[in-house]
Amino acid sequence: MAIAKAERLMNLALCLLGTRRPLSKRELRDSIEAYVEAFGPGRGAAFGPGRGAASGPGKGAAASDDSFNRMFERDKDDLRELGLVIETVENLDGEVGYLARRDSNRLPPITLDAEEAAALGLVAKVWQQARLAGAASGALQKLRAAGLPEDVDPYEAHGALEPHIPVHEAAFEPLMLACRDRRTVVFDYRKATAAHPETRHVEPWALECWRGHWYLAGWDRDRGAERVFRLSRITGKVRTRAGRYTAEVPDVVTVRETVAGWAGEIADRTARIRMRAGSGYPLRAKAVSVRERGDGWDELEIPYGHGLDAWLVEFGPDVVVLEPAELRADVVDRLRAVAKG
């Protein structure tokens, strides 16, 4: 089955590349043996969008036409996914045709030195433990076909650096595709301070990894504001809505700053806490000042930004927030949510 599909795709690609004028679905169906064997020849009509099959045999022929249309659309999408640029052209009679112009599908010679190839290999290694491993390997294979020297191994070790980005959340792949295609998504999201998830309708902008966790930055339609969501708090499946959203997306720098701010990187003030002596070393490393109280507790002044409450909760009974009052309230709310399960 895999060999048959590969042969069918290759024949379709050759037809589209070899024609000087757009070919209709009917012409492509009659030109490719696999289509003729599976569905028979076309019946003198181009089955373009909004056009029904020509009059002829009954329901059996119509079903065959529908099956061919579905297979053709899948094959066309597969070729585009492989990198073939396929144009859709409509003539004066409203008939839709397809072709792949050679100039649109011809890449200039690719020349990479050893350092550039090593950089590409390093990037590909990043995704070897994630669901993008296949795509990364496929990209390197395409570079091989386009002229990457055979004596250069992008995967060759170039030092002790062995990077990888862990991706364990099932929501990552559908959200990545939604960001790419600018499609609105719907998912159930449980805030750290909530006992139950809420449904969110989001226009996704970008995914960012921060401190080993993935975050989605986007526009929350229900709240009419920019929001950031931690993927590990998304429950259930991510559903994608049909059609692309047209709202403007901030540039990459703005999105990254937003993610960093919501993840707790940006601090615009300080907080005062008590910490049990001998504990909380990550917090102590960030402290602006530390004062020993002599009663088994120390008093720390630490940078205060979005996400600090979630971090403080992780230290449990070893931390007591003194001020500001809103931070203390946020920590108490999170602890109560944890207690409720």
Coordinates of C-alpha atoms in Angstrom, one line a residue, residues 5-19 23-24 28-29 31-32 35 68 71-79 84 86 98-100:
K5 CA 0.8 5.5 -2.8
A6 CA 4.3 6.7 -3.3
E7 CA 4.1 5.7 -7.0
R8 CA 0.8 7.5 -7.3
L9 CA 2.2 10.7 -5.7
M10 CA 5.2 10.6 -8.0
N11 CA 3.1 10.2 -11.1
L12 CA 0.9 13.1 -10.0
A13 CA 3.9 15.3 -9.3
L14 CA 5.4 14.5 -12.7
C15 CA 2.1 15.3 -14.4
L16 CA 1.9 18.7 -12.6
L17 CA 5.6 19.5 -13.3
G18 CA 5.5 18.4 -16.9
T19 CA 2.4 20.3 -18.1
L23 CA -4.7 20.4 -15.9
S24 CA -8.2 19.8 -14.6
L28 CA -5.3 14.2 -14.2
R29 CA -7.7 11.4 -13.4
S31 CA -3.6 10.6 -17.1
I32 CA -2.6 8.6 -14.0
Y35 CA -6.7 6.8 -10.6
F68 CA -11.6 10.2 -6.4
M71 CA -8.1 10.9 -2.8
F72 CA -7.0 13.7 -5.1
E73 CA -7.3 16.3 -2.4
R74 CA -5.3 14.1 0.0
D75 CA -2.6 13.5 -2.6
K76 CA -2.4 17.2 -3.4
D77 CA -2.0 18.1 0.3
D78 CA 0.6 15.4 0.7
L79 CA 2.6 16.8 -2.2
L84 CA 5.8 21.0 -4.0
I86 CA 1.0 23.6 -6.7
Y98 CA -3.6 22.6 -11.4
L99 CA 0.1 22.8 -12.3
A100 CA 3.5 23.0 -10.6

